[in-house]
């Protein structure tokens, strides 16, 4: 249940593997690859033939985690799944709020990557030039944007240093406030001295608080992020601006962050969440607001348009589910490696869609 973030990964020939998050909390694990025996979140892996357009199988690939919300593909072809919580399971003595690595061809490593921080993780994006990992935090107005510099490239478990974004020209800048589209800020990075704690009494925002003490910026609920074709990282602030969301663009070469788009109202864009970049460079935004839910397209020029609408009503004839699910959020948008399929989830009751192109036509 509770389908969320996802990525489509190369597997074998024309077959791909979709590794898909499940935002489940403290329940029993659903597979043996479990970090916490008292947590029921994790990932399942779908095998799909992208040439034939055929679903093949689904298998469990990680459990014992909690509230797996988003994540991001790694440079080595795996899925980095993120826990959107900092809860402490008093029954098992396990802290949560970590990133885990799940391969396309098997089960995930049930050990968290602790140096990437313990906080309310949302998504990650990797820069293939530097090997750095960029991380978003979804914790209301106490949300930071982070950079993890690994000690060894492509070996995140070997440790590294965690940093938080700071606006060079502004102490403790509030980038969750309203700004005009195109507003650009020079940035630098401050180091987080203590990225991890297994203490039950540690406040959930202890990583963010360390960065703020050094002048780091805060955002309004950071959620999805994705590495673009232009070597820029696109970042979603779900409640930024006037409360309906913002799309930020971080440029690692220029060390700037710029506001690409700020929603003026819920009628235009209502609380964007997950994001992906199309093969042609367009953005796909999944809504998680109130009322009607859409997948929106956003061009590189800042033009926004509705792409798909959730109208799901089930009568119980298939899989026993019945009810009106039209208010459920979209999540997990991603393209197949050959660029011919767009996959997207509807979180409840838990449906994954495969959408054909031709993507060479149209704004995306």
Short mmCIF file of C-alpha atoms in Angstrom, two decimals:
data_model
loop_
_atom_site.label_atom_id
_atom_site.label_comp_id
_atom_site.label_asym_id
_atom_site.label_seq_id
_atom_site.Cartn_x
_atom_site.Cartn_y
_atom_site.Cartn_z
CA UNK A 1 0.00 0.00 0.00
CA UNK A 2 0.85 3.73 -0.06
CA UNK A 3 2.87 3.81 -3.29
CA UNK A 4 5.23 6.80 -3.40
CA UNK A 5 8.63 7.63 -4.96
CA UNK A 6 10.07 5.39 -7.67
CA UNK A 7 12.74 5.09 -10.37
CA UNK A 8 13.07 2.99 -13.53
CA UNK A 9 16.44 1.23 -13.68
CA UNK A 10 18.26 -0.78 -16.37
CA UNK A 11 18.12 -4.51 -15.74
CA UNK A 12 18.58 -6.96 -18.63
CA UNK A 13 18.05 -6.35 -22.36
CA UNK A 14 14.72 -4.59 -22.83
CA UNK A 15 13.64 -5.45 -19.29
CA UNK A 16 13.76 -2.77 -16.60
CA UNK A 17 13.16 -2.76 -12.88
CA UNK A 18 10.97 -0.15 -11.18
CA UNK A 19 11.93 0.14 -7.52
CA UNK A 20 8.92 1.61 -5.72
CA UNK A 21 8.56 3.09 -2.21
CA UNK A 22 5.79 2.34 0.27
CA UNK A 23 5.10 5.04 2.85
CA UNK A 24 4.07 2.65 5.65
CA UNK A 25 4.93 3.29 9.31
CA UNK A 26 5.27 1.00 12.33
CA UNK A 27 3.81 -2.31 11.21
CA UNK A 28 5.30 -5.76 10.61
CA UNK A 29 7.94 -5.97 7.83
CA UNK A 30 6.82 -7.60 4.58
CA UNK A 31 10.15 -9.25 3.66
CA UNK A 32 13.30 -10.66 5.27
CA UNK A 33 15.52 -7.75 4.16
CA UNK A 34 14.44 -5.71 7.19
CA UNK A 35 16.18 -2.98 9.19
CA UNK A 36 13.60 -2.83 12.01
CA UNK A 37 11.43 -5.80 12.95
CA UNK A 38 8.69 -3.35 13.97
CA UNK A 39 8.45 -1.22 10.80
CA UNK A 40 6.46 -2.04 7.67
CA UNK A 41 7.71 0.49 5.13
CA UNK A 42 10.11 -0.32 2.32
CA UNK A 43 10.28 -1.03 -1.39
CA UNK A 44 8.93 -3.46 -3.94
CA UNK A 45 10.49 -4.06 -7.35
CA UNK A 46 8.48 -4.35 -10.56
CA UNK A 47 9.92 -6.00 -13.66
CA UNK A 48 8.65 -4.54 -16.93
CA UNK A 49 9.43 -5.23 -20.60
CA UNK A 50 9.72 -1.76 -22.08
CA UNK A 51 9.74 -3.03 -25.68
CA UNK A 52 6.62 -5.17 -25.36
CA UNK A 53 4.93 -2.85 -22.85
CA UNK A 54 4.36 -5.85 -20.60
CA UNK A 55 4.24 -6.16 -16.82
CA UNK A 56 6.16 -9.25 -15.68
CA UNK A 57 6.39 -9.46 -11.86
CA UNK A 58 6.59 -7.72 -8.50
CA UNK A 59 8.88 -8.78 -5.63
CA UNK A 60 9.70 -7.29 -2.21
CA UNK A 61 13.14 -5.71 -2.02
CA UNK A 62 13.45 -3.89 1.36
CA UNK A 63 11.39 -3.58 4.52
CA UNK A 64 11.73 -2.71 8.18
CA UNK A 65 11.92 0.97 7.28
CA UNK A 66 9.34 3.68 7.96
CA UNK A 67 7.49 6.11 5.70
CA UNK A 68 9.58 5.59 2.59
CA UNK A 69 8.52 8.68 0.72
CA UNK A 70 10.85 9.53 -2.15
CA UNK A 71 14.51 8.99 -2.98
CA UNK A 72 16.46 8.97 -6.22
CA UNK A 73 18.42 6.80 -8.65
CA UNK A 74 22.11 6.27 -7.90
CA UNK A 75 24.98 6.48 -10.37
CA UNK A 76 25.46 2.70 -10.13
CA UNK A 77 21.92 1.79 -11.13
CA UNK A 78 20.23 1.34 -7.74
CA UNK A 79 17.47 3.21 -5.89
CA UNK A 80 18.27 5.31 -2.82
CA UNK A 81 15.11 5.12 -0.71
CA UNK A 82 14.48 7.74 1.97
CA UNK A 83 12.57 7.68 5.26
CA UNK A 84 10.37 10.75 5.78
CA UNK A 85 10.39 10.57 9.57
CA UNK A 86 12.67 10.80 12.58
CA UNK A 87 10.61 8.51 14.80
CA UNK A 88 12.29 6.25 17.32
CA UNK A 89 10.80 2.78 17.73
CA UNK A 90 10.92 2.30 21.50
CA UNK A 91 9.88 -1.35 21.18
CA UNK A 92 12.85 -2.35 19.03
CA UNK A 93 15.27 0.45 19.89
CA UNK A 94 15.64 1.46 16.24
CA UNK A 95 15.91 5.10 15.15
CA UNK A 96 14.53 6.15 11.76
CA UNK A 97 15.22 8.97 9.33
CA UNK A 98 17.80 7.44 7.01
CA UNK A 99 18.70 6.61 3.40
CA UNK A 100 19.01 2.99 2.22
CA UNK A 101 20.44 1.55 -1.02
CA UNK A 102 18.27 -0.90 -3.00
CA UNK A 103 19.77 -2.57 -6.13
CA UNK A 104 17.75 -3.24 -9.27
CA UNK A 105 18.68 -6.94 -9.25
CA UNK A 106 18.00 -8.01 -5.67
CA UNK A 107 17.18 -7.00 -2.12
CA UNK A 108 18.38 -3.81 -0.46
CA UNK A 109 21.03 -3.26 2.15
CA UNK A 110 19.15 -3.12 5.43
CA UNK A 111 21.84 -0.92 7.00
CA UNK A 112 21.24 2.84 6.80
CA UNK A 113 23.80 5.24 5.34
CA UNK A 114 24.22 7.15 8.57
CA UNK A 115 26.60 9.90 7.42
CA UNK A 116 23.93 11.11 4.99
CA UNK A 117 22.06 12.32 8.08
CA UNK A 118 19.13 11.37 10.25
CA UNK A 119 16.30 13.74 9.43
CA UNK A 120 12.93 13.73 7.68
CA UNK A 121 14.31 12.77 4.29
CA UNK A 122 12.34 13.27 1.13
CA UNK A 123 14.41 12.87 -2.05
CA UNK A 124 17.98 12.69 -3.33
CA UNK A 125 19.69 13.58 -6.62
CA UNK A 126 23.23 12.60 -7.60
CA UNK A 127 25.61 14.71 -9.68
CA UNK A 128 27.42 12.33 -12.10
CA UNK A 129 30.31 14.77 -12.50
CA UNK A 130 31.26 15.08 -8.82
CA UNK A 131 29.50 12.09 -7.27
CA UNK A 132 27.93 14.42 -4.67
CA UNK A 133 24.43 13.58 -3.40
CA UNK A 134 21.87 16.36 -2.87
CA UNK A 135 19.15 15.72 -0.28
CA UNK A 136 15.85 17.40 0.53
CA UNK A 137 14.14 17.60 3.93
CA UNK A 138 10.37 17.62 4.42
CA UNK A 139 9.82 19.07 7.89
CA UNK A 140 7.51 22.04 7.50
CA UNK A 141 9.29 25.37 7.71
CA UNK A 142 12.31 23.62 9.27
CA UNK A 143 13.46 22.12 5.97
CA UNK A 144 16.98 22.29 4.63
CA UNK A 145 18.73 21.44 1.38
CA UNK A 146 21.81 19.29 1.91
CA UNK A 147 24.90 18.06 0.05
CA UNK A 148 26.64 14.81 0.96
CA UNK A 149 30.27 14.49 -0.14
CA UNK A 150 31.26 10.81 0.06
CA UNK A 151 34.74 9.75 1.16
CA UNK A 152 34.81 7.33 -1.76
CA UNK A 153 32.96 7.97 -5.01
CA UNK A 154 30.02 5.58 -5.49
CA UNK A 155 30.57 4.09 -2.01
CA UNK A 156 28.16 6.01 0.19
CA UNK A 157 28.47 3.48 3.00
CA UNK A 158 32.16 4.37 3.34
CA UNK A 159 31.14 7.65 5.00
CA UNK A 160 31.50 11.28 4.10
CA UNK A 161 30.64 14.84 5.09
CA UNK A 162 27.19 16.42 5.19
CA UNK A 163 26.66 20.10 4.37
CA UNK A 164 23.62 22.42 4.34
CA UNK A 165 22.94 25.19 1.82
CA UNK A 166 23.43 28.77 2.95
CA UNK A 167 22.66 31.94 0.99
CA UNK A 168 25.97 33.80 0.85
CA UNK A 169 24.33 37.21 1.05
CA UNK A 170 21.76 36.40 3.72
CA UNK A 171 22.06 34.98 7.24
CA UNK A 172 19.41 32.31 7.88
CA UNK A 173 17.60 33.19 4.65
CA UNK A 174 13.96 32.13 4.38
CA UNK A 175 13.60 30.72 0.86
CA UNK A 176 10.12 29.52 1.74
CA UNK A 177 8.89 33.12 1.46
CA UNK A 178 7.36 34.59 -1.70
CA UNK A 179 9.76 35.72 -4.43
CA UNK A 180 9.36 36.69 -8.09
CA UNK A 181 10.10 34.01 -10.66
CA UNK A 182 13.75 34.24 -11.64
CA UNK A 183 14.98 35.42 -8.22
CA UNK A 184 18.56 34.12 -7.87
CA UNK A 185 20.76 33.75 -4.80
CA UNK A 186 24.49 32.96 -4.49
CA UNK A 187 25.07 30.03 -2.14
CA UNK A 188 27.73 28.28 -0.09
CA UNK A 189 27.68 25.20 2.13
CA UNK A 190 28.12 24.87 5.90
CA UNK A 191 29.24 21.58 7.42
CA UNK A 192 26.99 19.57 9.76
CA UNK A 193 29.18 18.38 12.64
CA UNK A 194 26.77 15.70 13.89
CA UNK A 195 24.72 14.19 11.06
CA UNK A 196 23.50 11.18 13.04
CA UNK A 197 22.17 10.24 16.48
CA UNK A 198 20.49 7.07 17.69
CA UNK A 199 19.11 8.82 20.75
CA UNK A 200 15.39 8.60 21.47
CA UNK A 201 15.45 12.06 23.03
CA UNK A 202 17.19 13.94 20.18
CA UNK A 203 14.81 16.48 18.57
CA UNK A 204 13.78 15.58 15.04
CA UNK A 205 15.27 18.75 13.55
CA UNK A 206 18.72 18.46 15.21
CA UNK A 207 20.51 18.35 11.82
CA UNK A 208 18.62 21.40 10.52
CA UNK A 209 19.27 23.28 13.78
CA UNK A 210 23.03 22.80 13.40
CA UNK A 211 22.95 24.30 9.91
CA UNK A 212 20.74 27.19 11.00
CA UNK A 213 23.19 28.03 13.79
CA UNK A 214 25.75 28.57 11.02
CA UNK A 215 23.38 30.76 8.98
CA UNK A 216 21.97 28.14 6.60
CA UNK A 217 18.77 28.75 4.61
CA UNK A 218 15.39 27.18 5.27
CA UNK A 219 12.58 26.30 2.86
CA UNK A 220 8.87 25.52 2.96
CA UNK A 221 8.69 21.69 2.92
CA UNK A 222 11.26 20.47 0.43
CA UNK A 223 10.10 17.34 -1.35
CA UNK A 224 11.12 16.02 -4.78
CA UNK A 225 14.43 16.71 -6.47
CA UNK A 226 15.89 15.42 -9.73
CA UNK A 227 19.11 15.87 -11.70
CA UNK A 228 18.37 17.61 -15.01
CA UNK A 229 19.77 17.18 -18.50
CA UNK A 230 21.48 20.57 -18.07
CA UNK A 231 23.44 19.39 -14.96
CA UNK A 232 21.19 21.39 -12.68
CA UNK A 233 19.19 20.01 -9.74
CA UNK A 234 15.47 20.78 -9.76
CA UNK A 235 13.99 21.03 -6.25
CA UNK A 236 10.34 21.19 -5.14
CA UNK A 237 9.21 23.30 -2.19
CA UNK A 238 5.68 22.00 -1.60
CA UNK A 239 4.36 24.84 0.57
CA UNK A 240 6.74 27.63 -0.42
CA UNK A 241 5.76 31.04 -1.75
CA UNK A 242 2.10 31.83 -1.13
CA UNK A 243 1.62 28.31 0.23
CA UNK A 244 1.01 26.50 -3.07
CA UNK A 245 4.57 25.55 -3.99
CA UNK A 246 7.78 26.58 -5.71
CA UNK A 247 10.26 24.97 -8.11
CA UNK A 248 13.89 25.88 -7.40
CA UNK A 249 16.93 25.22 -9.60
CA UNK A 250 20.36 24.71 -8.04
CA UNK A 251 23.35 25.22 -10.37
CA UNK A 252 26.46 23.45 -8.96
CA UNK A 253 28.79 25.15 -11.45
CA UNK A 254 27.67 28.68 -10.65
CA UNK A 255 26.82 27.93 -6.98
CA UNK A 256 23.46 29.65 -7.26
CA UNK A 257 19.86 28.71 -6.53
CA UNK A 258 17.11 30.32 -8.60
CA UNK A 259 13.30 30.30 -8.46
CA UNK A 260 12.02 28.83 -11.71
CA UNK A 261 8.32 28.89 -10.84
CA UNK A 262 6.11 29.93 -7.93
CA UNK A 263 2.47 28.86 -7.97
CA UNK A 264 0.14 31.85 -7.64
CA UNK A 265 -2.85 29.72 -6.58
CA UNK A 266 -4.12 26.18 -6.11
CA UNK A 267 -5.93 26.45 -9.45
CA UNK A 268 -2.56 26.69 -11.21
CA UNK A 269 -0.48 24.25 -9.15
CA UNK A 270 -1.57 22.79 -5.82
CA UNK A 271 1.26 21.56 -3.57
CA UNK A 272 3.71 19.85 -5.96
CA UNK A 273 5.57 16.87 -4.51
CA UNK A 274 7.58 14.36 -6.58
CA UNK A 275 9.36 15.59 -9.71
CA UNK A 276 11.18 14.10 -12.66
CA UNK A 277 12.85 15.45 -15.80
CA UNK A 278 11.71 14.26 -19.24
CA UNK A 279 14.22 13.10 -21.88
CA UNK A 280 13.76 16.47 -23.62
CA UNK A 281 14.28 18.49 -20.44
CA UNK A 282 10.69 19.25 -19.41
CA UNK A 283 9.58 18.82 -15.81
CA UNK A 284 6.85 16.47 -14.58
CA UNK A 285 5.26 17.50 -11.26
CA UNK A 286 3.06 15.29 -9.07
CA UNK A 287 0.46 17.13 -6.97
CA UNK A 288 -0.23 16.37 -3.31
CA UNK A 289 -2.75 19.03 -2.43
CA UNK A 290 -6.47 19.12 -1.72
CA UNK A 291 -9.40 18.42 -4.03
CA UNK A 292 -8.62 17.39 -7.60
CA UNK A 293 -5.13 15.99 -8.15
CA UNK A 294 -3.08 16.43 -11.32
CA UNK A 295 0.24 15.60 -12.89
CA UNK A 296 1.51 18.87 -14.36
CA UNK A 297 4.08 19.63 -17.00
CA UNK A 298 6.45 22.56 -16.62
CA UNK A 299 8.65 23.72 -19.49
CA UNK A 300 12.16 25.06 -19.06
CA UNK A 301 10.69 28.49 -19.84
CA UNK A 302 8.33 28.28 -16.86
CA UNK A 303 5.12 27.46 -18.78
CA UNK A 304 2.86 25.16 -16.73
CA UNK A 305 0.00 22.96 -17.91
CA UNK A 306 -2.10 20.02 -16.60
CA UNK A 307 -1.05 16.66 -18.07
CA UNK A 308 -3.09 14.00 -16.25
CA UNK A 309 -5.98 14.07 -13.78
CA UNK A 310 -6.87 11.52 -11.08
CA UNK A 311 -10.47 10.37 -11.66
CA UNK A 312 -10.13 6.91 -10.07
CA UNK A 313 -13.34 5.34 -8.76
CA UNK A 314 -13.26 1.58 -8.08
CA UNK A 315 -16.25 -0.72 -7.61
CA UNK A 316 -14.48 -3.62 -5.91
CA UNK A 317 -14.50 -5.94 -8.92
CA UNK A 318 -10.70 -5.86 -9.22
CA UNK A 319 -8.50 -6.69 -6.21
CA UNK A 320 -11.33 -6.01 -3.77
CA UNK A 321 -10.81 -2.24 -3.64
CA UNK A 322 -13.81 0.04 -3.80
CA UNK A 323 -14.36 3.74 -3.31
CA UNK A 324 -13.55 7.15 -4.72
CA UNK A 325 -9.78 7.69 -4.81
CA UNK A 326 -9.79 10.82 -6.97
CA UNK A 327 -8.33 12.87 -4.11
CA UNK A 328 -5.28 10.63 -3.71
CA UNK A 329 -1.90 12.10 -4.58
CA UNK A 330 0.20 11.33 -7.62
CA UNK A 331 3.78 10.20 -6.86
CA UNK A 332 6.86 8.52 -8.26
CA UNK A 333 6.90 9.94 -11.78
CA UNK A 334 9.86 8.62 -13.78
CA UNK A 335 10.76 7.73 -17.36
CA UNK A 336 11.99 4.39 -18.68
CA UNK A 337 15.67 4.29 -19.68
CA UNK A 338 14.70 4.29 -23.37
CA UNK A 339 12.50 7.34 -22.83
CA UNK A 340 9.35 5.70 -24.23
CA UNK A 341 7.37 5.20 -21.01
CA UNK A 342 6.35 7.52 -18.22
CA UNK A 343 5.53 5.68 -14.99
CA UNK A 344 3.56 7.28 -12.16
CA UNK A 345 1.84 6.11 -8.98
CA UNK A 346 -1.44 7.01 -7.33
CA UNK A 347 -0.72 6.55 -3.64
CA UNK A 348 -4.07 5.10 -2.52
CA UNK A 349 -5.24 2.44 -3.02
CA UNK A 350 -1.83 1.88 -4.64
CA UNK A 351 -1.75 1.87 -8.45
CA UNK A 352 1.20 2.18 -10.83
CA UNK A 353 0.54 3.43 -14.36
CA UNK A 354 2.70 3.06 -17.48
CA UNK A 355 1.99 5.84 -20.00
CA UNK A 356 3.16 5.71 -23.61
CA UNK A 357 4.48 8.60 -25.72
CA UNK A 358 5.29 9.67 -28.37
CA UNK A 359 7.31 12.02 -26.21
CA UNK A 360 9.04 13.69 -29.16
CA UNK A 361 5.83 15.70 -29.67
CA UNK A 362 4.44 18.27 -27.25
CA UNK A 363 5.82 20.39 -24.45
CA UNK A 364 7.33 17.54 -22.40
#
